Each structure stands twice: as structure tokens, then as C-alpha cells.
CSV table of C-alpha atoms in Angstrom, one decimal:
chain,number,residue,atom,x,y,z
A,1,MET,CA,78.4,69.3,81.9
A,2,ARG,CA,78.2,71.4,78.7
A,3,LEU,CA,79.6,74.9,79.2
A,4,VAL,CA,79.3,78.1,77.0
A,5,SER,CA,81.5,81.1,77.8
A,6,LEU,CA,80.4,84.5,76.4
A,7,LEU,CA,83.4,86.4,77.6
A,8,PRO,CA,87.2,85.7,77.3
A,9,SER,CA,87.9,85.9,81.1
A,10,ALA,CA,85.3,83.3,81.8
A,11,THR,CA,86.9,81.0,79.2
A,12,GLU,CA,90.2,81.4,81.0
A,13,ILE,CA,88.5,80.5,84.3
A,14,VAL,CA,87.0,77.4,82.7
A,15,TYR,CA,90.4,76.2,81.4
A,16,ALA,CA,92.1,77.0,84.8
A,17,LEU,CA,89.5,74.8,86.4
A,18,GLY,CA,90.4,71.9,84.1
A,19,LEU,CA,87.0,72.1,82.3
A,20,GLY,CA,88.3,72.8,78.8
A,21,ASP,CA,86.8,69.5,77.5
A,22,ASP,CA,83.4,70.6,78.7
A,23,LEU,CA,83.5,73.9,76.9
A,24,VAL,CA,81.3,73.7,73.8
A,25,GLY,CA,80.8,77.4,72.9
A,26,VAL,CA,83.0,80.6,73.1
A,27,THR,CA,83.2,84.1,71.7
A,28,PHE,CA,85.3,85.2,68.7
A,29,GLU,CA,87.6,86.9,71.1
A,30,CYS,CA,88.3,84.0,73.4
A,31,ALA,CA,92.1,83.2,73.1
A,32,VAL,CA,91.8,79.5,74.0
A,33,PRO,CA,94.5,77.2,72.7
A,34,PRO,CA,94.0,76.4,69.0
A,35,ALA,CA,94.0,72.7,69.6
A,36,TYR,CA,90.9,73.2,71.8
A,37,ARG,CA,89.4,76.0,69.8
A,38,ALA,CA,89.2,73.8,66.7
A,39,GLY,CA,86.3,71.8,68.2
A,40,THR,CA,84.5,74.7,69.9
A,41,THR,CA,81.6,76.6,68.4
A,42,VAL,CA,81.8,80.4,68.2
A,43,VAL,CA,78.4,81.6,69.5
A,44,VAL,CA,79.2,85.3,69.8
A,45,GLY,CA,80.6,87.4,66.9
A,46,GLY,CA,81.6,91.1,66.6
A,47,ARG,CA,83.4,93.5,64.5
A,48,ASP,CA,87.1,92.9,63.9
A,49,THR,CA,88.8,96.1,65.1
A,50,ARG,CA,92.4,95.0,64.5
A,51,GLY,CA,93.0,97.4,61.7
A,52,MET,CA,91.5,100.4,63.5
A,53,SER,CA,93.2,103.0,65.6
A,54,PRO,CA,92.3,103.6,69.3
A,55,GLY,CA,90.4,106.7,68.3
A,56,GLU,CA,88.5,104.9,65.5
A,57,ILE,CA,87.6,102.1,67.9
A,58,ASP,CA,86.3,104.6,70.5
A,59,ALA,CA,84.2,106.5,67.9
A,60,TYR,CA,82.7,103.2,66.7
A,61,VAL,CA,81.9,102.1,70.2
A,62,ARG,CA,80.3,105.4,71.0
A,63,SER,CA,78.2,105.5,67.9
A,64,GLN,CA,76.9,102.0,68.4
A,65,LEU,CA,76.0,102.6,72.0
A,66,ALA,CA,74.4,106.0,71.2
A,67,ALA,CA,72.2,104.2,68.6
A,68,GLY,CA,71.2,101.5,71.1
A,69,ALA,CA,73.0,98.9,69.1
A,70,ASP,CA,74.9,95.9,70.4
A,71,LEU,CA,78.6,95.6,69.9
A,72,TYR,CA,78.3,91.8,69.8
A,73,THR,CA,76.0,89.4,68.0
A,74,LEU,CA,74.7,86.2,69.7
A,75,HIS,CA,74.3,83.4,67.2
A,76,ALA,CA,71.1,82.0,68.7
A,77,GLY,CA,70.8,79.1,66.4
A,78,ALA,CA,74.3,77.9,67.3
A,79,LEU,CA,73.6,78.4,70.9
A,80,ALA,CA,70.5,76.3,70.8
A,81,GLY,CA,72.2,73.5,69.0
A,82,LEU,CA,74.8,73.2,71.7
A,83,ASP,CA,72.2,72.4,74.4
A,84,PRO,CA,74.3,74.0,77.2
A,85,ASP,CA,73.9,73.4,80.9
A,86,LEU,CA,75.7,76.5,82.0
A,87,ILE,CA,76.3,79.8,80.2
A,88,LEU,CA,78.8,82.3,81.6
A,89,THR,CA,78.2,85.9,80.8
A,90,GLN,CA,78.4,89.4,82.4
A,91,ASP,CA,76.9,92.8,83.0
A,92,LEU,CA,80.1,94.6,83.9
A,93,CYS,CA,80.8,96.3,80.6
A,94,ARG,CA,78.8,96.6,77.4
A,95,VAL,CA,82.1,97.1,75.5
A,96,CYS,CA,83.5,93.8,76.6
A,97,ALA,CA,80.6,91.3,76.0
A,98,LEU,CA,76.9,90.9,75.7
A,99,PRO,CA,74.9,91.9,78.8
A,100,SER,CA,73.4,88.9,80.7
A,101,GLY,CA,69.8,90.2,80.1
A,102,ARG,CA,70.2,89.7,76.3
A,103,VAL,CA,71.5,86.2,77.0
A,104,ALA,CA,68.7,85.3,79.4
A,105,ASP,CA,66.1,86.5,77.0
A,106,ALA,CA,67.6,84.4,74.2
A,107,VAL,CA,67.8,81.3,76.4
A,108,GLU,CA,64.1,81.7,77.3
A,109,HIS,CA,63.1,82.3,73.7
A,110,LEU,CA,65.0,79.2,72.6
A,111,GLY,CA,63.6,77.1,75.3
A,112,CYS,CA,67.1,76.2,76.6
A,113,ARG,CA,67.4,74.7,80.1
A,114,ALA,CA,70.8,76.3,80.7
A,115,GLU,CA,71.6,78.2,83.9
A,116,VAL,CA,72.9,81.7,83.1
A,117,LEU,CA,75.6,82.9,85.5
A,118,SER,CA,76.7,86.6,85.3
A,119,LEU,CA,80.2,87.4,86.4
A,120,ASP,CA,80.5,91.0,87.4
A,121,PRO,CA,83.6,91.6,89.5
A,122,TYR,CA,84.8,95.1,90.4
A,123,THR,CA,87.8,94.4,92.6
A,124,LEU,CA,90.5,91.8,92.7
A,125,ALA,CA,88.8,90.0,95.6
A,126,ASP,CA,85.6,90.0,93.5
A,127,VAL,CA,87.5,88.3,90.7
A,128,LEU,CA,88.6,85.5,93.0
A,129,ASP,CA,85.0,85.1,94.2
A,130,THR,CA,83.9,84.7,90.6
A,131,ILE,CA,86.2,81.8,90.2
A,132,LEU,CA,84.6,80.2,93.2
A,133,ALA,CA,81.2,80.9,91.7
A,134,VAL,CA,82.0,79.3,88.4
A,135,GLY,CA,83.4,76.3,90.2
A,136,ALA,CA,80.3,75.9,92.3
A,137,ALA,CA,78.0,76.2,89.2
A,138,ALA,CA,80.1,73.8,87.2
A,139,ARG,CA,80.1,71.3,90.1
A,140,VAL,CA,83.8,71.4,90.8
A,141,PRO,CA,84.0,73.5,94.0
A,142,ASP,CA,87.0,71.8,95.3
A,143,ARG,CA,89.0,72.6,92.2
A,144,ALA,CA,88.0,76.2,92.5
A,145,GLU,CA,89.0,76.4,96.1
A,146,ALA,CA,92.4,75.0,95.3
A,147,LEU,CA,92.9,77.3,92.4
A,148,VAL,CA,91.9,80.4,94.5
A,149,ASP,CA,94.0,79.3,97.4
A,150,GLY,CA,97.0,79.1,95.1
A,151,LEU,CA,96.3,82.6,93.6
A,152,ARG,CA,95.9,84.1,97.1
A,153,ALA,CA,99.2,82.5,98.2
A,154,ARG,CA,101.0,84.0,95.2
A,155,LEU,CA,99.5,87.5,95.9
A,156,ALA,CA,100.6,87.2,99.5
A,157,ALA,CA,104.1,86.3,98.4
A,158,VAL,CA,104.3,89.4,96.2
A,159,ARG,CA,103.0,91.6,99.0
A,160,ALA,CA,105.5,90.1,101.5
A,161,ALA,CA,108.4,90.6,99.0
A,162,VAL,CA,107.7,94.4,98.5
A,163,ALA,CA,106.5,95.2,102.1
A,164,GLY,CA,108.2,98.2,103.6
A,165,ARG,CA,109.7,99.4,100.3
A,166,HIS,CA,109.1,102.9,98.8
A,167,ARG,CA,105.9,102.9,96.8
A,168,ARG,CA,106.3,104.8,93.6
A,169,ARG,CA,103.3,106.6,92.2
A,170,VAL,CA,101.8,104.6,89.3
A,171,ALA,CA,99.3,105.6,86.7
A,172,VAL,CA,97.8,102.9,84.5
A,173,VAL,CA,96.4,104.1,81.1
A,174,GLU,CA,93.7,101.8,80.0
A,175,TRP,CA,93.0,103.6,76.7
A,176,VAL,CA,94.9,106.3,74.9
A,177,ASP,CA,92.4,108.1,72.6
A,178,PRO,CA,90.8,109.5,74.6
A,179,PRO,CA,92.9,108.6,77.6
A,180,PHE,CA,91.2,106.5,80.4
A,181,GLY,CA,92.5,106.2,83.9
A,182,ALA,CA,92.2,102.6,85.1
A,183,GLY,CA,89.4,101.3,87.2
A,184,HIS,CA,87.9,98.1,88.5
A,185,TRP,CA,90.6,95.8,89.9
A,186,ILE,CA,93.6,97.4,88.3
A,187,PRO,CA,94.4,99.7,91.3
A,188,ASP,CA,94.4,96.6,93.4
A,189,LEU,CA,97.0,95.0,91.2
A,190,VAL,CA,99.2,98.1,91.6
A,191,GLU,CA,98.8,98.1,95.3
A,192,ALA,CA,99.6,94.4,95.6
A,193,ALA,CA,102.7,95.0,93.5
A,194,GLY,CA,104.1,97.6,95.9
A,195,GLY,CA,103.0,100.8,94.1
A,196,GLU,CA,100.8,103.7,94.9
A,197,PRO,CA,98.0,103.9,92.3
A,198,VAL,CA,97.1,107.4,91.1
A,199,ALA,CA,94.5,108.8,88.8
A,200,THR,CA,92.5,105.6,89.2
A,201,HIS,CA,88.9,104.6,90.1
A,202,PRO,CA,89.3,101.6,92.5
A,203,GLY,CA,86.3,99.3,92.4
A,204,ALA,CA,84.5,101.5,89.8
A,205,ARG,CA,84.3,101.8,86.1
A,206,SER,CA,87.2,103.5,84.3
A,207,THR,CA,86.2,106.8,82.8
A,208,PRO,CA,87.7,109.1,80.1
A,209,THR,CA,90.1,111.8,81.4
A,210,THR,CA,92.7,114.2,79.9
A,211,TRP,CA,96.5,113.9,79.7
A,212,ALA,CA,96.7,117.1,81.8
A,213,ALA,CA,94.7,115.4,84.6
A,214,LEU,CA,96.8,112.3,84.4
A,215,ARG,CA,100.0,114.4,84.5
A,216,ALA,CA,98.7,116.4,87.5
A,217,ALA,CA,98.7,113.1,89.5
A,218,ARG,CA,102.5,113.2,89.2
A,219,PRO,CA,103.1,109.5,88.3
A,220,GLU,CA,106.6,108.3,88.5
A,221,VAL,CA,105.7,105.2,86.5
A,222,VAL,CA,103.1,105.0,83.7
A,223,LEU,CA,101.8,101.6,82.6
A,224,VAL,CA,100.2,101.6,79.2
A,225,ALA,CA,97.7,98.7,79.1
A,226,PRO,CA,95.0,99.4,76.5
A,227,CYS,CA,92.1,97.0,76.7
A,228,GLY,CA,92.0,94.6,73.8
A,229,PHE,CA,95.8,94.8,73.0
A,230,ASP,CA,98.8,92.5,73.6
A,231,LEU,CA,102.3,93.7,74.4
A,232,ASP,CA,103.2,94.8,70.9
A,233,GLY,CA,100.0,96.7,70.5
A,234,ALA,CA,100.5,98.4,73.8
A,235,ALA,CA,104.1,99.2,73.1
A,236,GLY,CA,103.1,100.9,69.8
A,237,GLN,CA,100.7,103.2,71.7
A,238,ALA,CA,103.0,103.7,74.7
A,239,ALA,CA,105.5,105.5,72.4
A,240,GLY,CA,103.0,108.3,71.9
A,241,VAL,CA,102.0,108.4,75.6
A,242,ALA,CA,105.6,109.0,76.6
A,243,ALA,CA,105.5,112.6,75.3
A,244,HIS,CA,102.9,113.5,77.9
A,245,PHE,CA,105.0,112.4,80.9
A,246,PRO,CA,108.5,113.8,80.7
A,247,GLY,CA,110.7,112.3,83.4
A,248,ALA,CA,108.4,109.3,84.1
A,249,GLU,CA,109.2,105.7,83.4
A,250,ILE,CA,106.9,104.5,80.6
A,251,TRP,CA,106.1,100.8,80.3
A,252,ALA,CA,103.8,98.8,78.0
A,253,LEU,CA,102.0,95.8,79.3
A,254,ASP,CA,100.3,92.8,77.7
A,255,ALA,CA,96.9,94.2,78.7
A,256,ASP,CA,94.7,91.3,77.7
A,257,GLY,CA,97.0,88.8,79.2
A,258,LEU,CA,97.8,90.6,82.5
A,259,VAL,CA,95.4,93.3,83.6
A,260,VAL,CA,92.0,93.8,81.9
A,261,ARG,CA,90.5,90.3,81.8
A,262,ALA,CA,89.0,89.3,85.1
A,263,GLY,CA,90.5,85.8,85.4
A,264,PRO,CA,93.4,83.9,87.0
A,265,ARG,CA,96.1,85.7,85.0
A,266,LEU,CA,95.5,88.9,86.9
A,267,VAL,CA,97.9,87.5,89.5
A,268,ASP,CA,100.5,87.2,86.7
A,269,GLY,CA,99.8,90.9,86.2
A,270,ALA,CA,100.5,91.7,89.9
A,271,GLU,CA,103.7,89.8,89.7
A,272,ALA,CA,104.8,91.6,86.4
A,273,ILE,CA,104.0,95.0,87.9
A,274,ALA,CA,106.0,94.2,91.0
A,275,ALA,CA,108.9,93.2,88.8
A,276,ILE,CA,108.7,96.7,87.2
A,277,LEU,CA,108.5,98.5,90.4
A,278,HIS,CA,110.8,96.4,92.6
A,279,PRO,CA,113.1,94.5,90.2
A,280,ASP,CA,115.5,93.6,93.0
A,281,ALA,CA,112.8,92.0,95.2
A,282,VAL,CA,110.9,89.7,92.9
A,283,PRO,CA,111.7,87.6,89.8
A,284,ALA,CA,111.7,89.3,86.4
A,285,ALA,CA,108.5,89.3,84.4
A,286,PRO,CA,108.3,86.6,81.7
A,287,GLU,CA,109.1,87.4,78.1
A,288,GLY,CA,106.2,89.1,76.4
A,289,ALA,CA,104.7,90.5,79.6
A,290,ALA,CA,106.1,94.0,79.8
A,291,ARG,CA,108.5,96.3,77.9
A,292,ARG,CA,110.0,99.6,78.9
A,293,VAL,CA,109.4,102.3,76.3
A,294,ALA,CA,111.0,105.4,77.8
């Protein structure tokens, strides 16, 4: 089967299912291993924002959306040339990837025979269900069941290790300029890790807020996990966040690797957060996952 992934989390699911050799097209943001990426066509492009500040990125995104413009470009010719059987896309967030409607229109226009599967999870349970959906569509349901069973077992082990312990109040900052309180599945990760999520939007989109509102939630621990950034990028931003929360522990997280991409590594995120909140109950987070800033 020839697979095309139009969002990084779907690419991670594909590799976790052992289907990397079937992946023929990805986005410019898919962090697949270089050895595999070398033979994979990039079918979605977008602006490189690595040199921009969070405020500049936010202004760019808002201006594009206000103008009705897409943040990503589908290279239709490249897609047609790949002759895919299955295309993985989403409608969850216009900032994260092309919406599935644009993809379906392109497939119809090109005369492709591909199935388009939209992955739109809002909770941690939904994320696990999307893995099963990809496995079914890619004709490897047994692999998907085994993968999800393993992820559920790891989550259960974390919950058991922190059961009955004091739950510290945890705020997750998903963006810093303007500040966003975390939504979607991120509160589920905090809960599974033995924390009490505050100033969050469980199972709903994250929305802009203010530092005063976040401070009013009285977090004891603040996790800075800005979407699109690794640990070093998050740590650089966390230093500025610390001034807004005197007395709280401030931690930076590898956001893309642990908390914002709806794939198997979210369980790594729950384990890393548990290591922050309950270091005497669970193994330490791996190098590169989290860093205490203040």
C-alpha cells in the first residue's frame, strides 16, 4: 500500500505501525528519520518560521487566516505522481496542517483513487482510536491493536505509580505570545501523570488567554510546551514565562516530541510529566525531554 501523510503526527503513527517503507509522501515538517526521508517526496510545503519570534509567528498566522489564505501548500503534481492508496490528513487545526476538504478536492480534481482519512482527535482516548483507524485503513489492524494495547498498558502503569499521591496544580502553556492555555488531550496527559490540570480546555481547542488569568489559576508547576518547538526552543521561552509565576516550578518540555503531536509519543509525554511531578515514584525522563528553568 502506498501511503501519504499530510501531518507529522500521522507520519509518526505510520512508522510506529512498521509502515515506513510504504510511506511515499510527507510534509516539510515531518520529522521522520533522515535515512527514510531521503526517499520520501515532500507533498506539502509552508513557510519556514524558525527565525521568527512567537509573536511574529502568531501575527503571520492571524493575517493569513484573516485573508482566507492557507498556511500550507499542497504540491498537487507531486501528489498525483505518487499514485497513493491512502492519504492521512486532518480537520483539527488549520494552523497544523491542510484541512481534509482541500485534500479531498485535490484528489478528485487529479483523478486519484486514494482514500482520504481525516484524523481529528480531541482527547487522549481519541488519539489511541486514530491509531486503530490508521491501522484498519492501512490493512494492519492487528499491529494497531498491539501498539495501542502497549500504550494503554504504559498509561495504566503511570497511573498506578502515582495513585493516591498529592496532585499538584499544573498549568501547561501551549504558546507564549499571546499566552495559550492548553487544550485537546494535554489535560489528559497531566491527569494521567498525577497532576491537577488548571487553566486548560479539556477536549476542546486551546484559546488565547492572559498571564493574569493563568496566574489566577494558582499553578504550582508551569509546563512550557509551545507548539512547534523542541526542548531548547521551549526552554528559551520558559525563561520569560518564569517572571509571571513567582514561586512556581517552571519546566520546559519538548513540545513536538511529547505533548502537541497526536501520536504514540504522547505516552512518552505522560511519563515525562509524571517524572516532573512525582520523581520518587517513576523513572526519570530521558535526556532531551524536560528541563527545569526556575
